[in-house]
Amino acid sequence: MAGLLLKDVNKIYPGGEHAVKNCNLEVGSGDLLVLTGPENCGKTSLLRMIAGLEEITSGELVLDGKVATEASLKERDVAMLFAGQSITPHLSVFDNLAYPLKIRKMPQELIEQKVNAVAEILGLTEYLSRKSKVLTGIQRQRVALGRIIVREPKVVLLDEPLAHLDANLRALMKSEIAKLHARLDMVFIYATHDAVEAMTMGTRIAVMKDGVIHQIDTPQNIYDHPADFFVADFIGSPSMNFLGVTLTEEEGKNFIYLRGGKKIELGKAVTANVKNISDYENTDKNITLGIRPEDVRTDKAFLASAQTVFKAKVYRTESLGSKTLISCEIDEFNFVDALVPSASVNEGDEIELAFDTAHIHLFDTESDLSLKA
């Protein structure tokens, strides 16, 4: 059983850039961990340290229960596929797949067994004799992926491997990688700046910014329970709405006040899950309310039971197929996006909406941390 463990790992480059900060990460055999975050957040530096292509400034790397911080690339048995990494065009598919094995001087019979097995997994058996330069884009990506898994490494690192593919090929290769992961007992770490891609691929996601991993969890838990403002903002499409609010306690009930004075009652089920709620009640401490567009409701059945209903004006619509994203102005201070059935609302319409308070998120504005218990 292969496993990867990082303990308080840091990467500081000679110029002083602190690219990875106190990273703690554990990935078990069979896991597909997706490392996601904006450009230059430290994803590639982290992968290169795991692979042994960059030195670890401080901290510890453990592979299969053994400290491998100072181990060589060969000793680590880690394979990495970079963005845009190409195969050798004048070689056949067979020779491309066999190359990592030949340089390890494996017996020809074993090479053929391994290459044929990988070719079958990746649907390349009928193309083994073809020159790689005549393959389609998706076939070339399969060959590039096959070259790194044919030697059966303990850890497979994929750094934006689909960045140079068009949308259709990206969708196909995401499916290929997911199938491949399901069949192989290896640690997979897949880095992407695309949050939607991360949500659809990973068994777990690590969200990273400025060298810091902000949250590691399943895609659904990260979506439902973001640890802080950054994670809430980065994960989810369309993006979460954010509004500045304050919290009050009035006659045993809690309310959040929006800028401009409008207020929403919070039920006991919601306030019971707010950490240290008394620290915020009837104070000047600023709170950021987050609510996803699908939880800004416009349907009549929900409005009929909502405690607070707002009148709003639609100033922009964007068709998303079966749904339409509408941007609404509640008043001069507050603006929200909502998802509604397509063709049900038009620009300029006056509508009513309400927040599904069971799905709101509250963040301390100063620390950006979630207030959920």
PDB file of C-alpha atoms in Angstrom, residues 104-280:
ATOM      1  CA  ARG A 104      15.745   0.953 -16.735  1.00  0.00           C
ATOM      2  CA  LYS A 105      17.096  -1.983 -18.788  1.00  0.00           C
ATOM      3  CA  MET A 106      14.113  -4.232 -18.209  1.00  0.00           C
ATOM      4  CA  PRO A 107      14.000  -7.528 -20.136  1.00  0.00           C
ATOM      5  CA  GLN A 108      12.247  -7.212 -23.510  1.00  0.00           C
ATOM      6  CA  GLU A 109       9.628  -9.814 -22.582  1.00  0.00           C
ATOM      7  CA  LEU A 110       8.647  -7.851 -19.461  1.00  0.00           C
ATOM      8  CA  ILE A 111       8.604  -4.586 -21.450  1.00  0.00           C
ATOM      9  CA  GLU A 112       6.167  -6.089 -23.924  1.00  0.00           C
ATOM     10  CA  GLN A 113       3.916  -7.352 -21.136  1.00  0.00           C
ATOM     11  CA  LYS A 114       3.784  -3.981 -19.399  1.00  0.00           C
ATOM     12  CA  VAL A 115       3.330  -1.961 -22.593  1.00  0.00           C
ATOM     13  CA  ASN A 116       0.525  -4.230 -23.823  1.00  0.00           C
ATOM     14  CA  ALA A 117      -1.222  -4.009 -20.441  1.00  0.00           C
ATOM     15  CA  VAL A 118      -1.095  -0.192 -20.384  1.00  0.00           C
ATOM     16  CA  ALA A 119      -2.126   0.033 -24.045  1.00  0.00           C
ATOM     17  CA  GLU A 120      -5.205  -2.065 -23.283  1.00  0.00           C
ATOM     18  CA  ILE A 121      -6.148   0.126 -20.313  1.00  0.00           C
ATOM     19  CA  LEU A 122      -5.802   3.303 -22.395  1.00  0.00           C
ATOM     20  CA  GLY A 123      -7.379   1.971 -25.592  1.00  0.00           C
ATOM     21  CA  LEU A 124      -4.136   2.151 -27.560  1.00  0.00           C
ATOM     22  CA  THR A 125      -3.631  -1.511 -28.517  1.00  0.00           C
ATOM     23  CA  GLU A 126      -4.556  -1.059 -32.190  1.00  0.00           C
ATOM     24  CA  TYR A 127      -2.234   1.962 -32.493  1.00  0.00           C
ATOM     25  CA  LEU A 128       0.948   0.444 -31.025  1.00  0.00           C
ATOM     26  CA  SER A 129       2.726   0.236 -34.396  1.00  0.00           C
ATOM     27  CA  ARG A 130       1.728   3.735 -35.540  1.00  0.00           C
ATOM     28  CA  LYS A 131       4.045   6.712 -35.426  1.00  0.00           C
ATOM     29  CA  SER A 132       2.943   9.054 -32.662  1.00  0.00           C
ATOM     30  CA  LYS A 133       2.922  12.089 -34.970  1.00  0.00           C
ATOM     31  CA  VAL A 134      -0.143  10.730 -36.834  1.00  0.00           C
ATOM     32  CA  LEU A 135      -2.257  10.319 -33.700  1.00  0.00           C
ATOM     33  CA  THR A 136      -5.161  12.524 -32.706  1.00  0.00           C
ATOM     34  CA  GLY A 137      -4.791  14.949 -29.813  1.00  0.00           C
ATOM     35  CA  ILE A 138      -6.646  12.676 -27.400  1.00  0.00           C
ATOM     36  CA  GLN A 139      -4.527   9.682 -28.438  1.00  0.00           C
ATOM     37  CA  ARG A 140      -1.296  11.621 -27.885  1.00  0.00           C
ATOM     38  CA  GLN A 141      -2.471  12.565 -24.394  1.00  0.00           C
ATOM     39  CA  ARG A 142      -3.191   8.908 -23.673  1.00  0.00           C
ATOM     40  CA  VAL A 143       0.326   7.984 -24.776  1.00  0.00           C
ATOM     41  CA  ALA A 144       1.841  10.732 -22.588  1.00  0.00           C
ATOM     42  CA  LEU A 145      -0.153   9.432 -19.640  1.00  0.00           C
ATOM     43  CA  GLY A 146       0.789   5.849 -20.466  1.00  0.00           C
ATOM     44  CA  ARG A 147       4.490   6.711 -20.419  1.00  0.00           C
ATOM     45  CA  ILE A 148       4.315   7.750 -16.773  1.00  0.00           C
ATOM     46  CA  ILE A 149       2.182   4.853 -15.491  1.00  0.00           C
ATOM     47  CA  VAL A 150       3.815   2.006 -17.460  1.00  0.00           C
ATOM     48  CA  ARG A 151       6.555   1.630 -14.877  1.00  0.00           C
ATOM     49  CA  GLU A 152       3.952   1.447 -12.088  1.00  0.00           C
ATOM     50  CA  PRO A 153       5.196   4.286  -9.874  1.00  0.00           C
ATOM     51  CA  LYS A 154       4.012   4.653  -6.296  1.00  0.00           C
ATOM     52  CA  VAL A 155       2.831   8.221  -6.882  1.00  0.00           C
ATOM     53  CA  VAL A 156       1.511   9.871 -10.070  1.00  0.00           C
ATOM     54  CA  LEU A 157       1.635  13.668 -10.212  1.00  0.00           C
ATOM     55  CA  LEU A 158      -0.328  15.463 -12.931  1.00  0.00           C
ATOM     56  CA  ASP A 159       0.416  19.181 -13.246  1.00  0.00           C
ATOM     57  CA  GLU A 160      -2.257  20.896 -15.376  1.00  0.00           C
ATOM     58  CA  PRO A 161      -2.003  18.018 -17.889  1.00  0.00           C
ATOM     59  CA  LEU A 162      -4.998  19.183 -19.929  1.00  0.00           C
ATOM     60  CA  ALA A 163      -4.177  22.884 -20.028  1.00  0.00           C
ATOM     61  CA  HIS A 164      -3.429  22.931 -23.764  1.00  0.00           C
ATOM     62  CA  LEU A 165      -6.441  20.912 -24.892  1.00  0.00           C
ATOM     63  CA  ASP A 166      -9.710  22.325 -26.182  1.00  0.00           C
ATOM     64  CA  ALA A 167     -12.895  21.911 -24.148  1.00  0.00           C
ATOM     65  CA  ASN A 168     -14.023  18.684 -25.832  1.00  0.00           C
ATOM     66  CA  LEU A 169     -10.651  16.968 -25.441  1.00  0.00           C
ATOM     67  CA  ARG A 170     -10.390  18.149 -21.832  1.00  0.00           C
ATOM     68  CA  ALA A 171     -13.739  16.524 -21.039  1.00  0.00           C
ATOM     69  CA  LEU A 172     -12.663  13.260 -22.673  1.00  0.00           C
ATOM     70  CA  MET A 173      -9.297  13.164 -20.893  1.00  0.00           C
ATOM     71  CA  LYS A 174     -10.847  13.947 -17.502  1.00  0.00           C
ATOM     72  CA  SER A 175     -12.974  10.862 -17.972  1.00  0.00           C
ATOM     73  CA  GLU A 176      -9.922   8.843 -19.060  1.00  0.00           C
ATOM     74  CA  ILE A 177      -7.922   9.871 -15.984  1.00  0.00           C
ATOM     75  CA  ALA A 178     -10.813   9.102 -13.640  1.00  0.00           C
ATOM     76  CA  LYS A 179     -11.182   5.622 -15.161  1.00  0.00           C
ATOM     77  CA  LEU A 180      -7.431   5.060 -14.995  1.00  0.00           C
ATOM     78  CA  HIS A 181      -7.314   6.069 -11.333  1.00  0.00           C
ATOM     79  CA  ALA A 182     -10.147   3.667 -10.528  1.00  0.00           C
ATOM     80  CA  ARG A 183      -8.185   0.753 -12.040  1.00  0.00           C
ATOM     81  CA  LEU A 184      -4.754   1.443 -10.551  1.00  0.00           C
ATOM     82  CA  ASP A 185      -3.693   1.195  -6.922  1.00  0.00           C
ATOM     83  CA  MET A 186      -1.526   4.308  -6.938  1.00  0.00           C
ATOM     84  CA  VAL A 187      -1.518   7.715  -5.299  1.00  0.00           C
ATOM     85  CA  PHE A 188      -2.774  10.296  -7.811  1.00  0.00           C
ATOM     86  CA  ILE A 189      -2.353  14.045  -7.260  1.00  0.00           C
ATOM     87  CA  TYR A 190      -3.849  16.218  -9.978  1.00  0.00           C
ATOM     88  CA  ALA A 191      -3.164  19.973 -10.019  1.00  0.00           C
ATOM     89  CA  THR A 192      -5.487  22.414 -11.764  1.00  0.00           C
ATOM     90  CA  HIS A 193      -6.443  26.078 -11.434  1.00  0.00           C
ATOM     91  CA  ASP A 194      -9.938  25.192 -12.676  1.00  0.00           C
ATOM     92  CA  ALA A 195     -12.239  24.842  -9.656  1.00  0.00           C
ATOM     93  CA  VAL A 196     -14.995  23.182 -11.703  1.00  0.00           C
ATOM     94  CA  GLU A 197     -12.522  20.586 -12.961  1.00  0.00           C
ATOM     95  CA  ALA A 198     -11.378  19.994  -9.389  1.00  0.00           C
ATOM     96  CA  MET A 199     -14.943  19.436  -8.173  1.00  0.00           C
ATOM     97  CA  THR A 200     -15.703  16.883 -10.894  1.00  0.00           C
ATOM     98  CA  MET A 201     -12.514  14.808 -10.592  1.00  0.00           C
ATOM     99  CA  GLY A 202     -11.231  14.461  -7.065  1.00  0.00           C
ATOM    100  CA  THR A 203     -12.104  12.025  -4.308  1.00  0.00           C
ATOM    101  CA  ARG A 204     -10.691  14.855  -2.170  1.00  0.00           C
ATOM    102  CA  ILE A 205      -9.719  18.453  -2.925  1.00  0.00           C
ATOM    103  CA  ALA A 206      -6.995  20.622  -1.421  1.00  0.00           C
ATOM    104  CA  VAL A 207      -7.648  24.330  -2.005  1.00  0.00           C
ATOM    105  CA  MET A 208      -4.495  26.442  -2.049  1.00  0.00           C
ATOM    106  CA  LYS A 209      -3.657  30.164  -2.115  1.00  0.00           C
ATOM    107  CA  ASP A 210      -0.364  32.035  -1.649  1.00  0.00           C
ATOM    108  CA  GLY A 211       1.444  28.832  -0.701  1.00  0.00           C
ATOM    109  CA  VAL A 212      -1.080  27.853   1.991  1.00  0.00           C
ATOM    110  CA  ILE A 213      -3.540  24.960   1.847  1.00  0.00           C
ATOM    111  CA  HIS A 214      -6.778  26.475   3.153  1.00  0.00           C
ATOM    112  CA  GLN A 215      -8.921  23.338   3.224  1.00  0.00           C
ATOM    113  CA  ILE A 216      -8.758  19.628   2.380  1.00  0.00           C
ATOM    114  CA  ASP A 217     -11.986  17.650   2.141  1.00  0.00           C
ATOM    115  CA  THR A 218     -14.362  15.889  -0.220  1.00  0.00           C
ATOM    116  CA  PRO A 219     -15.743  18.047  -3.054  1.00  0.00           C
ATOM    117  CA  GLN A 220     -19.221  18.082  -1.516  1.00  0.00           C
ATOM    118  CA  ASN A 221     -18.038  19.017   1.972  1.00  0.00           C
ATOM    119  CA  ILE A 222     -15.903  21.834   0.627  1.00  0.00           C
ATOM    120  CA  TYR A 223     -18.868  23.125  -1.361  1.00  0.00           C
ATOM    121  CA  ASP A 224     -21.270  22.870   1.584  1.00  0.00           C
ATOM    122  CA  HIS A 225     -18.863  23.866   4.371  1.00  0.00           C
ATOM    123  CA  PRO A 226     -16.088  26.160   3.085  1.00  0.00           C
ATOM    124  CA  ALA A 227     -13.534  26.850   5.810  1.00  0.00           C
ATOM    125  CA  ASP A 228     -13.055  30.502   4.913  1.00  0.00           C
ATOM    126  CA  PHE A 229     -13.981  33.319   2.555  1.00  0.00           C
ATOM    127  CA  PHE A 230     -11.382  32.360  -0.059  1.00  0.00           C
ATOM    128  CA  VAL A 231     -12.571  28.764  -0.372  1.00  0.00           C
ATOM    129  CA  ALA A 232     -16.201  29.889  -0.551  1.00  0.00           C
ATOM    130  CA  ASP A 233     -15.335  32.370  -3.296  1.00  0.00           C
ATOM    131  CA  PHE A 234     -13.094  30.038  -5.298  1.00  0.00           C
ATOM    132  CA  ILE A 235     -15.255  26.896  -5.236  1.00  0.00           C
ATOM    133  CA  GLY A 236     -18.567  27.008  -7.024  1.00  0.00           C
ATOM    134  CA  SER A 237     -19.851  28.224 -10.368  1.00  0.00           C
ATOM    135  CA  PRO A 238     -21.709  30.562 -10.473  1.00  0.00           C
ATOM    136  CA  SER A 239     -19.803  32.233  -7.654  1.00  0.00           C
ATOM    137  CA  MET A 240     -21.220  32.744  -4.177  1.00  0.00           C
ATOM    138  CA  ASN A 241     -22.827  36.085  -3.303  1.00  0.00           C
ATOM    139  CA  PHE A 242     -21.215  38.062  -0.482  1.00  0.00           C
ATOM    140  CA  LEU A 243     -22.891  40.808   1.556  1.00  0.00           C
ATOM    141  CA  GLY A 244     -21.658  42.834   4.526  1.00  0.00           C
ATOM    142  CA  VAL A 245     -23.915  42.314   7.568  1.00  0.00           C
ATOM    143  CA  THR A 246     -24.085  42.696  11.331  1.00  0.00           C
ATOM    144  CA  LEU A 247     -25.676  40.316  13.828  1.00  0.00           C
ATOM    145  CA  THR A 248     -28.201  41.242  16.515  1.00  0.00           C
ATOM    146  CA  GLU A 249     -30.118  39.501  19.256  1.00  0.00           C
ATOM    147  CA  GLU A 250     -33.630  40.842  19.790  1.00  0.00           C
ATOM    148  CA  GLU A 251     -36.015  39.279  22.321  1.00  0.00           C
ATOM    149  CA  GLY A 252     -34.403  35.871  22.039  1.00  0.00           C
ATOM    150  CA  LYS A 253     -34.209  35.910  18.252  1.00  0.00           C
ATOM    151  CA  ASN A 254     -31.205  36.540  16.017  1.00  0.00           C
ATOM    152  CA  PHE A 255     -31.241  38.769  12.966  1.00  0.00           C
ATOM    153  CA  ILE A 256     -28.663  39.737  10.371  1.00  0.00           C
ATOM    154  CA  TYR A 257     -28.852  43.317   9.159  1.00  0.00           C
ATOM    155  CA  LEU A 258     -27.787  44.113   5.620  1.00  0.00           C
ATOM    156  CA  ARG A 259     -26.297  47.441   4.695  1.00  0.00           C
ATOM    157  CA  GLY A 260     -29.169  49.878   4.297  1.00  0.00           C
ATOM    158  CA  GLY A 261     -31.109  48.429   7.250  1.00  0.00           C
ATOM    159  CA  LYS A 262     -32.890  45.435   5.740  1.00  0.00           C
ATOM    160  CA  LYS A 263     -32.881  42.428   8.064  1.00  0.00           C
ATOM    161  CA  ILE A 264     -33.309  38.660   7.936  1.00  0.00           C
ATOM    162  CA  GLU A 265     -34.270  36.451  10.855  1.00  0.00           C
ATOM    163  CA  LEU A 266     -32.029  33.489  11.523  1.00  0.00           C
ATOM    164  CA  GLY A 267     -33.722  30.401  12.881  1.00  0.00           C
ATOM    165  CA  LYS A 268     -32.416  28.529  15.919  1.00  0.00           C
ATOM    166  CA  ALA A 269     -31.070  25.743  13.722  1.00  0.00           C
ATOM    167  CA  VAL A 270     -28.810  28.251  11.986  1.00  0.00           C
ATOM    168  CA  THR A 271     -27.657  30.180  15.057  1.00  0.00           C
ATOM    169  CA  ALA A 272     -26.892  26.935  16.900  1.00  0.00           C
ATOM    170  CA  ASN A 273     -24.155  26.338  14.315  1.00  0.00           C
ATOM    171  CA  VAL A 274     -22.519  29.778  14.660  1.00  0.00           C
ATOM    172  CA  LYS A 275     -19.286  29.682  16.682  1.00  0.00           C
ATOM    173  CA  ASN A 276     -19.068  32.160  19.558  1.00  0.00           C
ATOM    174  CA  ILE A 277     -22.269  33.879  18.460  1.00  0.00           C
ATOM    175  CA  SER A 278     -22.341  36.077  21.571  1.00  0.00           C
ATOM    176  CA  ASP A 279     -19.073  37.701  20.450  1.00  0.00           C
ATOM    177  CA  TYR A 280     -20.920  39.166  17.453  1.00  0.00           C
TER     178      TYR A 280
END
